[in-house]
Short mmCIF file of C-alpha atoms in Angstrom, two decimals:
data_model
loop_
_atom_site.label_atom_id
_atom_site.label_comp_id
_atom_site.label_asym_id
_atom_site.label_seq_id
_atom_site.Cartn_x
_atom_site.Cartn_y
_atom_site.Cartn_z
CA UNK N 10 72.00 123.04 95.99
CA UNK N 11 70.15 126.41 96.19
CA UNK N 12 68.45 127.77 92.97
CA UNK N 13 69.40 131.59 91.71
CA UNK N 14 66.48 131.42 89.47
CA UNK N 15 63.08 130.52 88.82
CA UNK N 16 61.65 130.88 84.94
CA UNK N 17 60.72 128.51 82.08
CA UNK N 18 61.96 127.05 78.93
CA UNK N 19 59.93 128.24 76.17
CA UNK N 20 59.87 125.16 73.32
CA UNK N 21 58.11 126.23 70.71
CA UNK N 22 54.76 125.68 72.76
CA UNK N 23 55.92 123.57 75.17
CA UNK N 24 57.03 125.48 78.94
CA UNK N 25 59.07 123.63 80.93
CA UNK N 26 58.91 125.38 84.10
CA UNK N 27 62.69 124.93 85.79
CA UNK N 28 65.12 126.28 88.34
CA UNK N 29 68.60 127.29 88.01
CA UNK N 30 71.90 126.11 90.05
CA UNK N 31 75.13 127.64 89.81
CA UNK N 32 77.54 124.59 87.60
CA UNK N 33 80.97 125.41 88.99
CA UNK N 34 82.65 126.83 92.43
CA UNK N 35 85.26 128.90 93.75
CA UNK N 36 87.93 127.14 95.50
CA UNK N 37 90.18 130.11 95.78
CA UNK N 38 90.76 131.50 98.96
CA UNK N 39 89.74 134.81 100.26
CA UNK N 40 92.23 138.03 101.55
CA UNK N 41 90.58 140.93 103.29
CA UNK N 42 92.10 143.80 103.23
CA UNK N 43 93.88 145.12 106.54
CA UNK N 44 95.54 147.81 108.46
CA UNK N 45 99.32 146.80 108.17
CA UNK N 46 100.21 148.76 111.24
CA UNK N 47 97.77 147.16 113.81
CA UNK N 48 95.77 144.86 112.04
CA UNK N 49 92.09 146.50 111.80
CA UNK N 50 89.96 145.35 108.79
CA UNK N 51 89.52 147.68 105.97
CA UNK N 52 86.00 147.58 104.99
CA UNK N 53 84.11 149.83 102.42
CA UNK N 54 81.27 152.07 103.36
CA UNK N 55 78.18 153.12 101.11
CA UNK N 56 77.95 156.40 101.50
CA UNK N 57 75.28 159.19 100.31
CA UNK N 58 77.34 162.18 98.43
CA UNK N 59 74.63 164.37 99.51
CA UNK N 60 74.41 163.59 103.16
CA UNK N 61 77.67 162.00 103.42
CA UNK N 62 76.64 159.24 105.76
CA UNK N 63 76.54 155.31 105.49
CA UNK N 64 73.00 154.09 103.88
CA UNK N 65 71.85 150.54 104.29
CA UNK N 66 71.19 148.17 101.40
CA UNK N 67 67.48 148.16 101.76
CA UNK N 68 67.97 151.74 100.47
CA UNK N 69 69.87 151.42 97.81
CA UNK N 70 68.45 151.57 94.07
CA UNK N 71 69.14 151.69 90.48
CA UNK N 72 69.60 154.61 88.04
CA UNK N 73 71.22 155.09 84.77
CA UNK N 74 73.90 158.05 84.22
CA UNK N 75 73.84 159.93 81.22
CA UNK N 76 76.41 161.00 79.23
CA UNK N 77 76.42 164.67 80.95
CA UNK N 78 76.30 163.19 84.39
CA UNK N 79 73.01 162.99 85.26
CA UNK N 80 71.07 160.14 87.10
CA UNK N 81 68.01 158.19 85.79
CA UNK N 82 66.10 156.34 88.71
CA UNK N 83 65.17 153.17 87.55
CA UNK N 84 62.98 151.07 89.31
CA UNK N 85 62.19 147.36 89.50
CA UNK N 86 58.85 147.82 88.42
CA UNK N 87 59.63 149.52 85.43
CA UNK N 88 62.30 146.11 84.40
CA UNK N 89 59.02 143.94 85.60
CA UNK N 90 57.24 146.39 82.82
CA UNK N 91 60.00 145.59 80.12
CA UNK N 92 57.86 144.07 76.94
CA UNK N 93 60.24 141.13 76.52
CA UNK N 94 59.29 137.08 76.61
CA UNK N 95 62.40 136.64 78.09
CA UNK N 96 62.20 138.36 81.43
CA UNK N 97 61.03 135.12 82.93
CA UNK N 98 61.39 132.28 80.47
CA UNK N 99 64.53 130.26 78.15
CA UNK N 100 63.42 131.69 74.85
CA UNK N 101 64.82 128.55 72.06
CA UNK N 102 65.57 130.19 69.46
CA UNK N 103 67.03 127.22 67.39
CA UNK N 104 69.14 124.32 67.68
CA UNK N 105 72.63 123.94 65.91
CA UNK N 106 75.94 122.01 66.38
CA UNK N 107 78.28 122.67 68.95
CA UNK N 108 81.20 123.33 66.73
CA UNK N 109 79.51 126.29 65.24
CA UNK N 110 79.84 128.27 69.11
CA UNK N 111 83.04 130.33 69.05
CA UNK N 112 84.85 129.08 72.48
CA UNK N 113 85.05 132.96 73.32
CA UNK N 114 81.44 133.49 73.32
CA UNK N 115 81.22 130.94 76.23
CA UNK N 116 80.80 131.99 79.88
CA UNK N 117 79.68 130.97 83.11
CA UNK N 118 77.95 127.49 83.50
CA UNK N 119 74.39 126.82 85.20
CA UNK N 120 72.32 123.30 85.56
CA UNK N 121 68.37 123.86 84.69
CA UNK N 122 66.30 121.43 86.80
CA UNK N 123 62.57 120.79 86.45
CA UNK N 124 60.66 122.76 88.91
CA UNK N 125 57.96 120.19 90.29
CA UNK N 126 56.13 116.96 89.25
CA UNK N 127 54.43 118.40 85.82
CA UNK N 128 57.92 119.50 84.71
CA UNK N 129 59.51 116.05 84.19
CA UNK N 130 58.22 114.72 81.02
CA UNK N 131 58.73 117.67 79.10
CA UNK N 132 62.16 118.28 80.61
CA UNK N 133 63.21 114.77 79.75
CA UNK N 134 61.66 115.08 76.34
CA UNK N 135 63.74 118.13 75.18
CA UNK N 136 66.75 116.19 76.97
CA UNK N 137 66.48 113.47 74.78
CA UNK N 138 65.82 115.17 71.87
CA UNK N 139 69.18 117.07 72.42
CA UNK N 140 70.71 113.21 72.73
CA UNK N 141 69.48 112.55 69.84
CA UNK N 142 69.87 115.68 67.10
CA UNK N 143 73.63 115.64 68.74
CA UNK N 144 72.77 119.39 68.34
CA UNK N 145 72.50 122.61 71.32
CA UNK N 146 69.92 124.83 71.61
CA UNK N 147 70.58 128.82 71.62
CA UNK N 148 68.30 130.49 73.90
CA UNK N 149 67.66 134.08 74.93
CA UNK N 150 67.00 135.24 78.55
CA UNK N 151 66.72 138.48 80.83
CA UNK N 152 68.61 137.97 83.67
CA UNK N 153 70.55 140.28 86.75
CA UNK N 154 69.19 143.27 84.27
CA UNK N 155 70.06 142.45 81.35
CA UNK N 156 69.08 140.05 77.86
CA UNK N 157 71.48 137.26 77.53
CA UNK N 158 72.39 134.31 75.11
CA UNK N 159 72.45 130.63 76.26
CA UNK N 160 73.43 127.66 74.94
CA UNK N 161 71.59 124.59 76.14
CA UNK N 162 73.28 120.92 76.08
CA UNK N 163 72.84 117.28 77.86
CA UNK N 164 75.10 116.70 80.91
CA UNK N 165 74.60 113.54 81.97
CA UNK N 166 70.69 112.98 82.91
CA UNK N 167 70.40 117.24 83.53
CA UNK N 168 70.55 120.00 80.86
CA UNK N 169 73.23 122.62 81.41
CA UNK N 170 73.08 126.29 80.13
CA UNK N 171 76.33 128.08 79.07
CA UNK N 172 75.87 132.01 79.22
CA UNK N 173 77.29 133.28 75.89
CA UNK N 174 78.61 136.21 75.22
CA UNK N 175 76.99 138.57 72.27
CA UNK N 176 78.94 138.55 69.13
CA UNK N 177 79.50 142.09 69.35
CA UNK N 178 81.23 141.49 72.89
CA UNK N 179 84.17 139.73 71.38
CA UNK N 180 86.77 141.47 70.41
CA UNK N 181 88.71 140.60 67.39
CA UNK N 182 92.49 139.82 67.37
CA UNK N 183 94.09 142.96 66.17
CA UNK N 184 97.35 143.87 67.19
CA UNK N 185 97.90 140.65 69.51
CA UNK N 186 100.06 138.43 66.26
CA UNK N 187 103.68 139.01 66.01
CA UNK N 188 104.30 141.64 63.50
CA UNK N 189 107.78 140.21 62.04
CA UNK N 190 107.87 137.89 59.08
CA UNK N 191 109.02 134.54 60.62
CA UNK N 192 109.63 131.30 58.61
CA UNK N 193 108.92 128.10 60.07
CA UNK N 194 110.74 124.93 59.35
CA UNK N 195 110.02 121.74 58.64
CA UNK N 196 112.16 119.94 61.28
CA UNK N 197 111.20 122.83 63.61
CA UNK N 198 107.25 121.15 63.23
CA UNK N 199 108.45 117.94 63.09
CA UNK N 200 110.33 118.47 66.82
CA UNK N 201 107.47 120.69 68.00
CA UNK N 202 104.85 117.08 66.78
CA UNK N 203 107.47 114.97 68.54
CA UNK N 204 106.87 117.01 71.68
CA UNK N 205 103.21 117.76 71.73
CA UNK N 206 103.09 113.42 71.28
CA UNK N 207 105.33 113.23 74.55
CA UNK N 208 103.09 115.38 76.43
CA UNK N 209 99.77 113.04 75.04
CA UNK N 210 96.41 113.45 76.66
CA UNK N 211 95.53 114.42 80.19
CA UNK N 212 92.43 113.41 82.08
CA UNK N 213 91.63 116.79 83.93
CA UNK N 214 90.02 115.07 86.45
CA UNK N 215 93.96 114.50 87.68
CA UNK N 216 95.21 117.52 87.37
CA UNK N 217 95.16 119.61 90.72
CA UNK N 218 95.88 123.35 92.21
CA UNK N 219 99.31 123.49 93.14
CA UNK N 220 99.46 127.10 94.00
CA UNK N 221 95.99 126.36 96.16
CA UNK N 222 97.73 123.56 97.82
CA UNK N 223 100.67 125.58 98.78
CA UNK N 224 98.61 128.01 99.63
CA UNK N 225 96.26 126.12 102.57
CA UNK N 226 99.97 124.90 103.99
CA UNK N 227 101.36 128.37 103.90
CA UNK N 228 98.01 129.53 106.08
CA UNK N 229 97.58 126.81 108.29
CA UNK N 230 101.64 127.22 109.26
CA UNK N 231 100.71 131.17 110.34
CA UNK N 232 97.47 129.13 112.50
CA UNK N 233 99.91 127.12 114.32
CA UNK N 234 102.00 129.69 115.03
CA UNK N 235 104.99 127.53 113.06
CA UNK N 236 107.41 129.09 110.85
CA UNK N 237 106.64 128.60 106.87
CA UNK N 238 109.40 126.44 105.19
CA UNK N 239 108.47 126.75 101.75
CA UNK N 240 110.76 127.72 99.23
CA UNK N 241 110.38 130.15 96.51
CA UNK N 242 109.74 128.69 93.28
CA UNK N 243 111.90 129.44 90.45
CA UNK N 244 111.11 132.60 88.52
CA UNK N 245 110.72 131.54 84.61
CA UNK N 246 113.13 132.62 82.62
CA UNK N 247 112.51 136.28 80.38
CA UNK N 248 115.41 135.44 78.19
CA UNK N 249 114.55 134.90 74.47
CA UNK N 250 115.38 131.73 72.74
CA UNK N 251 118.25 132.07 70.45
CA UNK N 252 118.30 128.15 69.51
CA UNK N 253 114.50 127.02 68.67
CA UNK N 254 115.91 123.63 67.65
CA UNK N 255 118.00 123.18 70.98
CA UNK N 256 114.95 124.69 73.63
CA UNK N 257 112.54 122.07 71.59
CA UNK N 258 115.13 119.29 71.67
CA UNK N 259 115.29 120.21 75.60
CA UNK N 260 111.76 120.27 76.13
CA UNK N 261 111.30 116.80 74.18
CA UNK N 262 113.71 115.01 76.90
CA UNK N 263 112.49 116.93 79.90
CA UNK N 264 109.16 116.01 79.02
CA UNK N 265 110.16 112.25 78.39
CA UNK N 266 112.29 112.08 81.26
CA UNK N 267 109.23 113.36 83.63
CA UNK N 268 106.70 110.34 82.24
CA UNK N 269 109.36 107.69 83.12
CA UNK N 270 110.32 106.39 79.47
CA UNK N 271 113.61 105.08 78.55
CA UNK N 272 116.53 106.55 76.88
CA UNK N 273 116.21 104.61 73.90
CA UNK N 274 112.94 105.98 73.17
CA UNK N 275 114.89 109.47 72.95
CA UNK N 276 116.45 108.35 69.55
CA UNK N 277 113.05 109.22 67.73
CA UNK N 278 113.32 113.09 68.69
CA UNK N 279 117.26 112.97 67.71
CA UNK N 280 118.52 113.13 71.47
CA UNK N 281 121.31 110.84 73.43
CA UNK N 282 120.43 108.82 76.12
CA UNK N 283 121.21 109.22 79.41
CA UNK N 284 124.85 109.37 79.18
CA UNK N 285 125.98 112.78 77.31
CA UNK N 286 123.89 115.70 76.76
CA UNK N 287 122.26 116.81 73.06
CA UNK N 288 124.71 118.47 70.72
CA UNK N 289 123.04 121.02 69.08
CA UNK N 290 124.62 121.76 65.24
CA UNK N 291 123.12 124.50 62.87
CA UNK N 292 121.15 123.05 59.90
CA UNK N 293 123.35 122.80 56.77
CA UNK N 294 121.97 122.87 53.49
CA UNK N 295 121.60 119.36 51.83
CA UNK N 296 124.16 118.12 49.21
CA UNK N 297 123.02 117.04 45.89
CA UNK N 298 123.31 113.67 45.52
CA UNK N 299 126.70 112.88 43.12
CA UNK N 300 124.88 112.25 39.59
CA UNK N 301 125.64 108.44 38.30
CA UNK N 302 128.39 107.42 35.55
CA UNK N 303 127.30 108.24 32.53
CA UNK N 304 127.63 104.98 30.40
CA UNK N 305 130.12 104.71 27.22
CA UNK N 306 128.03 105.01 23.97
CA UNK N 307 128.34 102.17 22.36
CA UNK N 308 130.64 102.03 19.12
CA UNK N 309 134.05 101.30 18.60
CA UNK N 310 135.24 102.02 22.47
CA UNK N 311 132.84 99.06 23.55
CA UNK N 312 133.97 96.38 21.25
CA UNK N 313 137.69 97.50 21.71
CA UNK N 314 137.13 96.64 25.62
CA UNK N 315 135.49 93.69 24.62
CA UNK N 316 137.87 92.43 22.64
CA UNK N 317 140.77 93.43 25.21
CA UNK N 318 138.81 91.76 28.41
CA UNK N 319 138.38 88.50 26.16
CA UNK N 320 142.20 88.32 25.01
CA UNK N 321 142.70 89.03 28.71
CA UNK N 322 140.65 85.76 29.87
CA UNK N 323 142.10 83.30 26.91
CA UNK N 324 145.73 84.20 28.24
CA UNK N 325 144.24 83.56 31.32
CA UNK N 326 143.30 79.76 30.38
CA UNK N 327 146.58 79.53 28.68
CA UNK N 328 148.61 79.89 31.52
CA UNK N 329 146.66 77.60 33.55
CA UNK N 330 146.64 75.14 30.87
CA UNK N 331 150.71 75.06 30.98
CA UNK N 332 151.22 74.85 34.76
CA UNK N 333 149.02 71.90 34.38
CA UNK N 334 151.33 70.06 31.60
CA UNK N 335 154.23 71.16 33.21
CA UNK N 336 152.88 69.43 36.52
CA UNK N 337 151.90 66.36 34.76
CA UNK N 338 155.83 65.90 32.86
CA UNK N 339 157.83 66.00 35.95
CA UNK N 340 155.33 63.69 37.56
CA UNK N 341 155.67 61.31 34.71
CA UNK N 342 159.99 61.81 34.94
CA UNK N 343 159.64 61.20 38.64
CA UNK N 344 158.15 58.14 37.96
CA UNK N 345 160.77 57.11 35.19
CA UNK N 346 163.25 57.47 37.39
CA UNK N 347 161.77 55.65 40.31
CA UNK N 348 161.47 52.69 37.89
CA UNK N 349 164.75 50.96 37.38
CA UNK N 350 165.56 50.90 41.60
CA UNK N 351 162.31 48.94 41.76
CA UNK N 352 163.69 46.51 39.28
CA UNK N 353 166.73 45.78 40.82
CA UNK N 354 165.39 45.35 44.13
CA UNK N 355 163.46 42.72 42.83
CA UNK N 356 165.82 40.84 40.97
CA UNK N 357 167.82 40.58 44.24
CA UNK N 358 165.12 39.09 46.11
CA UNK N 359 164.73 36.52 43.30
CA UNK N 360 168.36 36.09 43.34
CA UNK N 361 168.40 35.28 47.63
CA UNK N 362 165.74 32.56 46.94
CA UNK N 363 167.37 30.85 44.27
CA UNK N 364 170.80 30.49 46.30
CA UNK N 365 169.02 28.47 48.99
#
């Protein structure tokens, strides 16, 4: 990895002399510009107003215009000259918590590695003290120009430097919120939670660059002289959402129904399974519950049904006691009657076993 810059980290009065490596790269790739017609690059030309002819790099300088047009040469000796500590050193200027950095003050990302032998111990030691305060250090620096904020942390075993913006470079929000009063509902949150749960975590590390993929296919077609097959994607839609509740309910099962899970599961966001599509209905405004009986004072009403629901039981009892009497007399006439056949059957038999 090849350093863009050589300085120090200035710790109090400890100087960690380090190098700095570019954090992130470009994976994009890279058009020139051409002559439709025929093909010829379009390239761009320095050219001298005054002479009007091309001038080579190792001629170019630096100057600053002034409001009426004019041009100030300035050299790189006179930026050597510049009376800041900063023009070659990480000046800490103190050491807070990483919540307190607005994410819009951060910018691009650089590793600092110790530069040499003598640089390790006090590199690891402000490393570890990092680790261990849980905090970041803010740093000023002159760099391409210019002063700039920093923000030191621990990336592993290596401290990385964000660039940060100045306060003053970030703009505030004014203008960009919707202007029109807008109410939110509760089951409109509750479907939007329900959703942002389906979606759950992502590890970045497996998320990937479509376009860039399609992209390297589309260009290595045109290098073997094949035909691209690709097919337009679809353009997302401009309409605006007339049913909030329906696009979120839609979103919830698209979203569930992409992960794998099972219909059943749909029940918790209020959707159908796999069988029949959502019904969306408006929202209607809850009934109040029907308020409960209101109880009979008690008084002369009360003991009057008291008295009628006890008359009511002993005629009741009555009744049953005279089905049971009446069962038990024509059992008991039954039996009379059976009575004298008995006897004369007997007396018959006797009679047979006299006779012989």
């Amino acid at each position: 990895m090849r350093s863009i810059w050589n300085g120090n980290i200035s710790f109090g009065l400890v100087s960690i002399p380090i190098k700095m490596y570019p954090a992130t790269e470009d994976h994009a790739v890279s058009f020139r510009q051409v002559h439709s017609k025929d093909g010829g690059r379009i390239r761009y030309r320095k050219v001298c107003e005054l002479e009007d002819k091309q001038i080579d790099a190792a001629e170019i300088g630096k100057a600053y215009e002034d409001a009426d047009g004019t041009l100030i040469p300035i050299t790189d000796e006179d930026l050597a000259r510049l009376p800041l500590p900063t023009t070659r050193a990480l000046e800490i200027q103190a050491f807070v918590s990483a919540a307190d950095i607005d994410p819009l003050q951060m910018g691009d990302a650089y590793y600092l590695g110790a530069n040499g032998p003598a640089a390790a111990k006090p590199y690891a030691l402000l490393r570890e003290a990092l680790k261990r305060s849980e905090k970041v250090a803010i740093t000023k620096y002159a760099h391409r120009g210019r002063e700039r904020l920093g923000m030191l942390r621990v990336v592993g075993d290596a401290i990385a430097m964000h660039r940060l913006l100045w306060p003053d470079e970030v703009r505030t929000p004014v203008g960009v919120a919707p202007k029109e009063k807008v109410t939110i509902r509760d089951a409109e949150l509750d479907l939007a939670d329900t959703l942002m749960n389906t979606l759950g975590e992502v590890d970045l590390s497996e998320l990937h660059d479509e376009y860039q993929e399609a992209l390297d296919s589309l260009v290595a077609a045109k290098m073997a002289g094949a035909t691209p097959t690709a097919e337009p994607g679809e353009a997302p839609a401009g309409a605006q959402v007339v049913d909030l509740m329906a696009a979120l309910r839609d979103s919830v099962r698209s979203a569930r129904q992409a992960r794998g899970e099972e219909a059943g599961e749909k029940a918790e966001a209020g959707e159908p399974g796999e069988e029949g599509e959502a019904t969306v209905h408006p929202l209607r405004a809850r009934k109040k519950a029907a308020a409960p009986a209101k109880k009979a004072p008690a008084g002369k009403g009360t003991a009057a049904a008291a008295k009628k629901n006890t008359a009511k039981g002993t005629e009741k009892r009555a009744e049953k006691a005279g089905a049971a009497k009446t069962t038990a007399k024509t059992a008991k006439t039954a039996a009379a009657k059976k009575a004298p056949v008995k006897k004369q059957a007997a007396d018959k038999r006797a009679g047979g076993r006299t006779a012989s």
